[in-house]
């Protein structure tokens, strides 16, 4: 199985400041169809997960543009340009390239300093 | 409004069985692959099972193979997870999730249903 490793696991941030989460996969996430199926999810306290980003850098409908995804191959990043209070929660990367055993990272907890 | 609503969770003894249900609304259920994803208390997310639109393909994480069965009823817009031989390590919130077309990931999630396996 593809192992997804996130860092850091805890990220204290100041309101209005940027934040960055790294996600690395144990093997390339480039699929034979040319796509890279790397996704990012946000889980606010007490809520269900919500997808933010799919295929590395595509924002889902309704996701603020302060969220952006980038990367290629085995190294990926989720960036929040200016953290707001509503961004507190746990963020997970997930690979969908290796079918059908999809795997998540351990999660990164974002909190306000 | 696109919505997934799970039900059927509860307390069950080790070795017991439980059947989870997920009611879909607001979209054409029969057109989508569907999944179950779980989250143990205080832990991360784990994909559990996928099912194709016509039930011709089903896939499971290794830890539940032979014990869990995913199924669906397109006429009732419903997804199911039959869980047998339950273990303490199956204790988790179980989420029903829709697989977004062409994205190989979960674009819609339910609110989850809690399953507790304990004597």
PDB file of C-alpha atoms in Angstrom:
ATOM      1  CA  UNK A   1       0.000   0.000   0.000  1.00  0.00           C
ATOM      2  CA  UNK A   2       1.013   3.595  -0.547  1.00  0.00           C
ATOM      3  CA  UNK A   3       2.006   5.233   2.742  1.00  0.00           C
ATOM      4  CA  UNK A   4       1.159   8.912   3.129  1.00  0.00           C
ATOM      5  CA  UNK A   5       3.256  10.910   5.590  1.00  0.00           C
ATOM      6  CA  UNK A   6       2.224  14.397   6.701  1.00  0.00           C
ATOM      7  CA  UNK A   7       4.264  17.026   8.501  1.00  0.00           C
ATOM      8  CA  UNK A   8       3.988  18.681  10.835  1.00  0.00           C
ATOM      9  CA  UNK A   9       1.374  16.763  12.831  1.00  0.00           C
ATOM     10  CA  UNK A  10       0.595  19.884  14.869  1.00  0.00           C
ATOM     11  CA  UNK A  11       0.654  23.409  13.486  1.00  0.00           C
ATOM     12  CA  UNK A  12       0.029  26.416  15.768  1.00  0.00           C
ATOM     13  CA  UNK A  13      -0.568  29.488  13.618  1.00  0.00           C
ATOM     14  CA  UNK A  14      -1.266  33.175  14.156  1.00  0.00           C
ATOM     15  CA  UNK A  15      -4.456  34.586  12.690  1.00  0.00           C
ATOM     16  CA  UNK A  16      -3.764  36.282   9.384  1.00  0.00           C
ATOM     17  CA  UNK A  17      -0.468  34.474   8.891  1.00  0.00           C
ATOM     18  CA  UNK A  18       0.235  31.777   6.283  1.00  0.00           C
ATOM     19  CA  UNK A  19       0.352  28.055   7.003  1.00  0.00           C
ATOM     20  CA  UNK A  20       1.788  25.143   5.083  1.00  0.00           C
ATOM     21  CA  UNK A  21       1.303  21.378   5.409  1.00  0.00           C
ATOM     22  CA  UNK A  22       3.491  18.814   3.681  1.00  0.00           C
ATOM     23  CA  UNK A  23       2.392  15.403   2.446  1.00  0.00           C
ATOM     24  CA  UNK A  24       4.754  12.785   1.053  1.00  0.00           C
ATOM     25  CA  UNK A  25       3.854   9.476  -0.535  1.00  0.00           C
ATOM     26  CA  UNK A  26       5.926   6.290  -0.458  1.00  0.00           C
ATOM     27  CA  UNK A  27       5.632   6.024  -4.232  1.00  0.00           C
ATOM     28  CA  UNK A  28       4.778   8.275  -7.126  1.00  0.00           C
ATOM     29  CA  UNK A  29       1.123   9.267  -7.337  1.00  0.00           C
ATOM     30  CA  UNK A  30       1.215   9.814 -11.088  1.00  0.00           C
ATOM     31  CA  UNK A  31      -1.382   7.470 -12.562  1.00  0.00           C
ATOM     32  CA  UNK A  32      -0.995   5.780 -15.933  1.00  0.00           C
ATOM     33  CA  UNK A  33      -3.749   8.057 -17.216  1.00  0.00           C
ATOM     34  CA  UNK A  34      -1.501  11.070 -16.562  1.00  0.00           C
ATOM     35  CA  UNK A  35      -3.431  12.377 -13.560  1.00  0.00           C
ATOM     36  CA  UNK A  36      -2.134  12.661 -10.016  1.00  0.00           C
ATOM     37  CA  UNK A  37      -4.874  11.740  -7.569  1.00  0.00           C
ATOM     38  CA  UNK A  38      -3.790  13.623  -4.473  1.00  0.00           C
ATOM     39  CA  UNK A  39      -6.540  15.162  -2.367  1.00  0.00           C
ATOM     40  CA  UNK A  40      -6.827  17.330   0.731  1.00  0.00           C
ATOM     41  CA  UNK A  41      -9.616  17.191   3.311  1.00  0.00           C
ATOM     42  CA  UNK A  42     -10.492  19.452   6.220  1.00  0.00           C
ATOM     43  CA  UNK A  43     -12.201  18.168   9.353  1.00  0.00           C
ATOM     44  CA  UNK A  44     -13.381  20.875  11.717  1.00  0.00           C
ATOM     45  CA  UNK A  45     -13.969  19.911  15.361  1.00  0.00           C
ATOM     46  CA  UNK A  46     -17.060  17.753  15.702  1.00  0.00           C
ATOM     47  CA  UNK A  47     -17.761  17.734  11.968  1.00  0.00           C
ATOM     48  CA  UNK A  48     -17.476  15.317   9.062  1.00  0.00           C
ATOM     49  CA  UNK A  49     -14.536  15.668   6.687  1.00  0.00           C
ATOM     50  CA  UNK A  50     -14.903  18.009   3.733  1.00  0.00           C
ATOM     51  CA  UNK A  51     -12.875  17.850   0.548  1.00  0.00           C
ATOM     52  CA  UNK A  52     -10.906  21.017  -0.208  1.00  0.00           C
ATOM     53  CA  UNK A  53      -8.630  20.025  -3.072  1.00  0.00           C
ATOM     54  CA  UNK A  54      -8.624  17.209  -5.619  1.00  0.00           C
ATOM     55  CA  UNK A  55      -6.013  16.169  -8.196  1.00  0.00           C
ATOM     56  CA  UNK A  56      -3.279  18.182  -6.442  1.00  0.00           C
ATOM     57  CA  UNK A  57      -4.512  21.703  -7.067  1.00  0.00           C
ATOM     58  CA  UNK A  58      -8.212  21.830  -7.961  1.00  0.00           C
ATOM     59  CA  UNK A  59     -10.310  23.594  -5.351  1.00  0.00           C
ATOM     60  CA  UNK A  60     -13.782  22.265  -4.653  1.00  0.00           C
ATOM     61  CA  UNK A  61     -16.778  24.531  -5.063  1.00  0.00           C
ATOM     62  CA  UNK A  62     -17.172  26.903  -2.148  1.00  0.00           C
ATOM     63  CA  UNK A  63     -13.605  26.505  -0.898  1.00  0.00           C
ATOM     64  CA  UNK A  64     -12.014  29.901  -0.212  1.00  0.00           C
ATOM     65  CA  UNK A  65      -9.174  30.834  -2.523  1.00  0.00           C
ATOM     66  CA  UNK A  66      -6.820  31.227   0.434  1.00  0.00           C
ATOM     67  CA  UNK A  67      -6.469  27.436   0.199  1.00  0.00           C
ATOM     68  CA  UNK A  68      -4.133  26.154  -2.504  1.00  0.00           C
ATOM     69  CA  UNK A  69      -2.541  22.830  -3.338  1.00  0.00           C
ATOM     70  CA  UNK A  70       0.661  22.114  -5.196  1.00  0.00           C
ATOM     71  CA  UNK A  71       3.250  19.434  -5.774  1.00  0.00           C
ATOM     72  CA  UNK A  72       4.074  16.505  -7.991  1.00  0.00           C
ATOM     73  CA  UNK A  73       5.283  12.936  -7.895  1.00  0.00           C
ATOM     74  CA  UNK A  74       5.676  12.160  -4.207  1.00  0.00           C
ATOM     75  CA  UNK A  75       5.777  15.624  -2.586  1.00  0.00           C
ATOM     76  CA  UNK A  76       2.707  17.768  -2.064  1.00  0.00           C
ATOM     77  CA  UNK A  77       1.756  20.872  -0.105  1.00  0.00           C
ATOM     78  CA  UNK A  78      -1.421  22.495   1.155  1.00  0.00           C
ATOM     79  CA  UNK A  79      -1.092  26.208   1.814  1.00  0.00           C
ATOM     80  CA  UNK A  80      -3.390  28.603   3.594  1.00  0.00           C
ATOM     81  CA  UNK A  81      -2.416  32.133   2.607  1.00  0.00           C
ATOM     82  CA  UNK A  82      -3.944  33.850   5.649  1.00  0.00           C
ATOM     83  CA  UNK A  83      -5.318  31.671   8.417  1.00  0.00           C
ATOM     84  CA  UNK A  84      -8.764  32.501   9.734  1.00  0.00           C
ATOM     85  CA  UNK A  85     -10.436  31.232  12.904  1.00  0.00           C
ATOM     86  CA  UNK A  86     -12.717  28.917  10.901  1.00  0.00           C
ATOM     87  CA  UNK A  87      -9.669  27.074   9.533  1.00  0.00           C
ATOM     88  CA  UNK A  88      -9.025  25.356  12.860  1.00  0.00           C
ATOM     89  CA  UNK A  89      -9.237  21.601  12.504  1.00  0.00           C
ATOM     90  CA  UNK A  90      -7.399  18.570  11.178  1.00  0.00           C
ATOM     91  CA  UNK A  91      -6.223  18.378   7.597  1.00  0.00           C
ATOM     92  CA  UNK A  92      -5.671  15.091   5.785  1.00  0.00           C
ATOM     93  CA  UNK A  93      -4.056  14.281   2.479  1.00  0.00           C
ATOM     94  CA  UNK A  94      -5.293  11.202   0.640  1.00  0.00           C
ATOM     95  CA  UNK A  95      -4.106   9.326  -2.421  1.00  0.00           C
ATOM     96  CA  UNK A  96      -6.520   7.833  -4.930  1.00  0.00           C
ATOM     97  CA  UNK A  97      -3.945   6.722  -7.471  1.00  0.00           C
ATOM     98  CA  UNK A  98      -3.410   3.200  -6.212  1.00  0.00           C
ATOM     99  CA  UNK A  99      -6.756   1.540  -6.890  1.00  0.00           C
ATOM    100  CA  UNK A 100      -8.593   0.369  -4.930  1.00  0.00           C
ATOM    101  CA  UNK A 101      -6.684   0.744  -1.652  1.00  0.00           C
ATOM    102  CA  UNK A 102      -6.847   4.461  -1.020  1.00  0.00           C
ATOM    103  CA  UNK A 103      -4.848   5.762   1.907  1.00  0.00           C
ATOM    104  CA  UNK A 104      -4.847   8.869   4.098  1.00  0.00           C
ATOM    105  CA  UNK A 105      -2.082  10.715   5.851  1.00  0.00           C
ATOM    106  CA  UNK A 106      -2.073  10.804   9.679  1.00  0.00           C
ATOM    107  CA  UNK A 107      -3.593  14.271   9.778  1.00  0.00           C
ATOM    108  CA  UNK A 108      -2.247  17.694  10.741  1.00  0.00           C
ATOM    109  CA  UNK A 109      -3.956  19.584  13.539  1.00  0.00           C
ATOM    110  CA  UNK A 110      -4.129  23.328  12.870  1.00  0.00           C
ATOM    111  CA  UNK A 111      -4.762  25.519  15.890  1.00  0.00           C
ATOM    112  CA  UNK A 112      -4.576  29.219  16.644  1.00  0.00           C
ATOM    113  CA  UNK A 113      -1.689  30.419  18.798  1.00  0.00           C
TER     114      UNK A 113
ATOM    115  CA  UNK B   1     -29.497  19.629  -1.468  1.00  0.00           C
ATOM    116  CA  UNK B   2     -27.046  16.782  -1.891  1.00  0.00           C
ATOM    117  CA  UNK B   3     -27.123  14.722   1.275  1.00  0.00           C
ATOM    118  CA  UNK B   4     -26.000  11.422   2.779  1.00  0.00           C
ATOM    119  CA  UNK B   5     -27.529  10.269   6.055  1.00  0.00           C
ATOM    120  CA  UNK B   6     -26.141   7.235   7.879  1.00  0.00           C
ATOM    121  CA  UNK B   7     -27.966   5.128  10.431  1.00  0.00           C
ATOM    122  CA  UNK B   8     -27.678   1.778  12.190  1.00  0.00           C
ATOM    123  CA  UNK B   9     -24.750   2.360  14.498  1.00  0.00           C
ATOM    124  CA  UNK B  10     -24.769   1.305  18.135  1.00  0.00           C
ATOM    125  CA  UNK B  11     -23.201  -0.860  20.808  1.00  0.00           C
ATOM    126  CA  UNK B  12     -22.471  -4.470  19.897  1.00  0.00           C
ATOM    127  CA  UNK B  13     -20.544  -7.239  21.620  1.00  0.00           C
ATOM    128  CA  UNK B  14     -17.329  -8.651  20.133  1.00  0.00           C
ATOM    129  CA  UNK B  15     -18.218 -11.271  17.557  1.00  0.00           C
ATOM    130  CA  UNK B  16     -21.564  -9.652  16.883  1.00  0.00           C
ATOM    131  CA  UNK B  17     -23.068  -8.147  13.754  1.00  0.00           C
ATOM    132  CA  UNK B  18     -24.437  -4.787  12.691  1.00  0.00           C
ATOM    133  CA  UNK B  19     -25.837  -3.374   9.463  1.00  0.00           C
ATOM    134  CA  UNK B  20     -25.245   0.254   8.589  1.00  0.00           C
ATOM    135  CA  UNK B  21     -27.413   2.151   6.129  1.00  0.00           C
ATOM    136  CA  UNK B  22     -26.864   5.356   4.188  1.00  0.00           C
ATOM    137  CA  UNK B  23     -29.725   7.237   2.566  1.00  0.00           C
ATOM    138  CA  UNK B  24     -28.760   9.421  -0.390  1.00  0.00           C
ATOM    139  CA  UNK B  25     -30.712  12.376  -1.712  1.00  0.00           C
ATOM    140  CA  UNK B  26     -30.266  15.356  -3.990  1.00  0.00           C
ATOM    141  CA  UNK B  27     -28.346  13.501  -6.706  1.00  0.00           C
ATOM    142  CA  UNK B  28     -28.728  10.520  -9.053  1.00  0.00           C
ATOM    143  CA  UNK B  29     -27.438   7.838  -6.707  1.00  0.00           C
ATOM    144  CA  UNK B  30     -27.230   5.080  -9.330  1.00  0.00           C
ATOM    145  CA  UNK B  31     -24.632   7.059 -11.292  1.00  0.00           C
ATOM    146  CA  UNK B  32     -21.956   7.101  -8.598  1.00  0.00           C
ATOM    147  CA  UNK B  33     -19.420   4.813  -6.996  1.00  0.00           C
ATOM    148  CA  UNK B  34     -19.922   4.904  -3.227  1.00  0.00           C
ATOM    149  CA  UNK B  35     -17.724   4.219  -0.202  1.00  0.00           C
ATOM    150  CA  UNK B  36     -17.531   3.683   3.506  1.00  0.00           C
ATOM    151  CA  UNK B  37     -14.773   5.426   5.477  1.00  0.00           C
ATOM    152  CA  UNK B  38     -14.213   5.046   9.219  1.00  0.00           C
ATOM    153  CA  UNK B  39     -12.521   6.986  11.997  1.00  0.00           C
ATOM    154  CA  UNK B  40     -11.608   5.390  15.321  1.00  0.00           C
ATOM    155  CA  UNK B  41     -12.002   7.667  18.364  1.00  0.00           C
ATOM    156  CA  UNK B  42      -9.287  10.327  18.334  1.00  0.00           C
ATOM    157  CA  UNK B  43      -7.672   8.783  15.259  1.00  0.00           C
ATOM    158  CA  UNK B  44      -7.388   9.476  11.543  1.00  0.00           C
ATOM    159  CA  UNK B  45      -9.470   8.457   8.557  1.00  0.00           C
ATOM    160  CA  UNK B  46      -9.413   4.961   7.052  1.00  0.00           C
ATOM    161  CA  UNK B  47     -11.019   3.923   3.778  1.00  0.00           C
ATOM    162  CA  UNK B  48     -13.095   0.753   4.313  1.00  0.00           C
ATOM    163  CA  UNK B  49     -14.900  -0.239   1.108  1.00  0.00           C
ATOM    164  CA  UNK B  50     -15.966   0.883  -2.377  1.00  0.00           C
ATOM    165  CA  UNK B  51     -18.833  -0.281  -4.566  1.00  0.00           C
ATOM    166  CA  UNK B  52     -19.485   0.347  -8.245  1.00  0.00           C
ATOM    167  CA  UNK B  53     -22.755   1.720  -9.554  1.00  0.00           C
ATOM    168  CA  UNK B  54     -24.124  -1.711 -10.556  1.00  0.00           C
ATOM    169  CA  UNK B  55     -22.482  -3.679  -7.695  1.00  0.00           C
ATOM    170  CA  UNK B  56     -20.247  -5.503 -10.214  1.00  0.00           C
ATOM    171  CA  UNK B  57     -17.107  -4.380  -8.377  1.00  0.00           C
ATOM    172  CA  UNK B  58     -16.540  -4.224  -4.638  1.00  0.00           C
ATOM    173  CA  UNK B  59     -13.295  -3.571  -2.816  1.00  0.00           C
ATOM    174  CA  UNK B  60     -12.303  -3.717   0.858  1.00  0.00           C
ATOM    175  CA  UNK B  61      -9.415  -2.757   3.104  1.00  0.00           C
ATOM    176  CA  UNK B  62      -7.560  -5.914   4.148  1.00  0.00           C
ATOM    177  CA  UNK B  63      -8.585  -5.653   7.800  1.00  0.00           C
ATOM    178  CA  UNK B  64     -12.300  -6.146   6.995  1.00  0.00           C
ATOM    179  CA  UNK B  65     -12.131  -8.617   4.107  1.00  0.00           C
ATOM    180  CA  UNK B  66     -14.318 -11.648   4.773  1.00  0.00           C
ATOM    181  CA  UNK B  67     -16.152  -9.874   7.623  1.00  0.00           C
ATOM    182  CA  UNK B  68     -17.756  -6.807   6.026  1.00  0.00           C
ATOM    183  CA  UNK B  69     -19.968  -6.649   2.935  1.00  0.00           C
ATOM    184  CA  UNK B  70     -20.827  -3.469   1.070  1.00  0.00           C
ATOM    185  CA  UNK B  71     -24.029  -3.379  -0.970  1.00  0.00           C
ATOM    186  CA  UNK B  72     -26.507  -0.925  -2.415  1.00  0.00           C
ATOM    187  CA  UNK B  73     -30.120  -0.615  -3.552  1.00  0.00           C
ATOM    188  CA  UNK B  74     -30.339   1.924  -6.347  1.00  0.00           C
ATOM    189  CA  UNK B  75     -34.138   1.820  -6.318  1.00  0.00           C
ATOM    190  CA  UNK B  76     -34.055   2.970  -2.684  1.00  0.00           C
ATOM    191  CA  UNK B  77     -31.070   5.340  -3.088  1.00  0.00           C
ATOM    192  CA  UNK B  78     -29.370   3.476  -0.290  1.00  0.00           C
ATOM    193  CA  UNK B  79     -25.942   2.149   0.582  1.00  0.00           C
ATOM    194  CA  UNK B  80     -25.305  -0.552   3.173  1.00  0.00           C
ATOM    195  CA  UNK B  81     -22.473  -2.084   5.164  1.00  0.00           C
ATOM    196  CA  UNK B  82     -23.067  -5.476   6.746  1.00  0.00           C
ATOM    197  CA  UNK B  83     -20.497  -5.995   9.495  1.00  0.00           C
ATOM    198  CA  UNK B  84     -19.981  -9.464  10.977  1.00  0.00           C
ATOM    199  CA  UNK B  85     -17.489 -10.884  13.480  1.00  0.00           C
ATOM    200  CA  UNK B  86     -16.964  -7.428  14.908  1.00  0.00           C
ATOM    201  CA  UNK B  87     -13.854  -6.709  16.943  1.00  0.00           C
ATOM    202  CA  UNK B  88     -12.974  -4.014  19.455  1.00  0.00           C
ATOM    203  CA  UNK B  89     -10.706  -2.424  16.855  1.00  0.00           C
ATOM    204  CA  UNK B  90     -13.725  -1.855  14.590  1.00  0.00           C
ATOM    205  CA  UNK B  91     -14.998   0.764  17.049  1.00  0.00           C
ATOM    206  CA  UNK B  92     -15.280   3.939  14.992  1.00  0.00           C
ATOM    207  CA  UNK B  93     -17.482   6.525  13.392  1.00  0.00           C
ATOM    208  CA  UNK B  94     -18.461   5.158   9.985  1.00  0.00           C
ATOM    209  CA  UNK B  95     -19.001   7.676   7.196  1.00  0.00           C
ATOM    210  CA  UNK B  96     -20.818   7.095   3.942  1.00  0.00           C
ATOM    211  CA  UNK B  97     -19.125   8.986   1.115  1.00  0.00           C
ATOM    212  CA  UNK B  98     -19.709   9.618  -2.568  1.00  0.00           C
ATOM    213  CA  UNK B  99     -16.854   9.216  -5.012  1.00  0.00           C
ATOM    214  CA  UNK B 100     -16.651  12.248  -7.245  1.00  0.00           C
ATOM    215  CA  UNK B 101     -16.486  11.372 -10.955  1.00  0.00           C
ATOM    216  CA  UNK B 102     -12.987  11.466 -12.361  1.00  0.00           C
ATOM    217  CA  UNK B 103     -11.469  12.477  -9.030  1.00  0.00           C
ATOM    218  CA  UNK B 104     -10.908   9.154  -7.250  1.00  0.00           C
ATOM    219  CA  UNK B 105     -11.836  10.739  -3.950  1.00  0.00           C
ATOM    220  CA  UNK B 106     -14.778  11.574  -1.717  1.00  0.00           C
ATOM    221  CA  UNK B 107     -16.657  14.719  -2.673  1.00  0.00           C
ATOM    222  CA  UNK B 108     -19.692  14.302  -0.389  1.00  0.00           C
ATOM    223  CA  UNK B 109     -19.709  12.883   3.151  1.00  0.00           C
ATOM    224  CA  UNK B 110     -22.460  11.946   5.558  1.00  0.00           C
ATOM    225  CA  UNK B 111     -22.540  12.972   9.212  1.00  0.00           C
ATOM    226  CA  UNK B 112     -21.390   9.536  10.355  1.00  0.00           C
ATOM    227  CA  UNK B 113     -22.757   6.830  12.633  1.00  0.00           C
ATOM    228  CA  UNK B 114     -20.912   5.521  15.701  1.00  0.00           C
ATOM    229  CA  UNK B 115     -20.198   1.822  16.102  1.00  0.00           C
ATOM    230  CA  UNK B 116     -18.919   0.636  19.481  1.00  0.00           C
ATOM    231  CA  UNK B 117     -17.736  -2.937  19.898  1.00  0.00           C
ATOM    232  CA  UNK B 118     -17.464  -3.779  23.575  1.00  0.00           C
ATOM    233  CA  UNK B 119     -18.595  -6.348  26.094  1.00  0.00           C
TER     234      UNK B 119
END
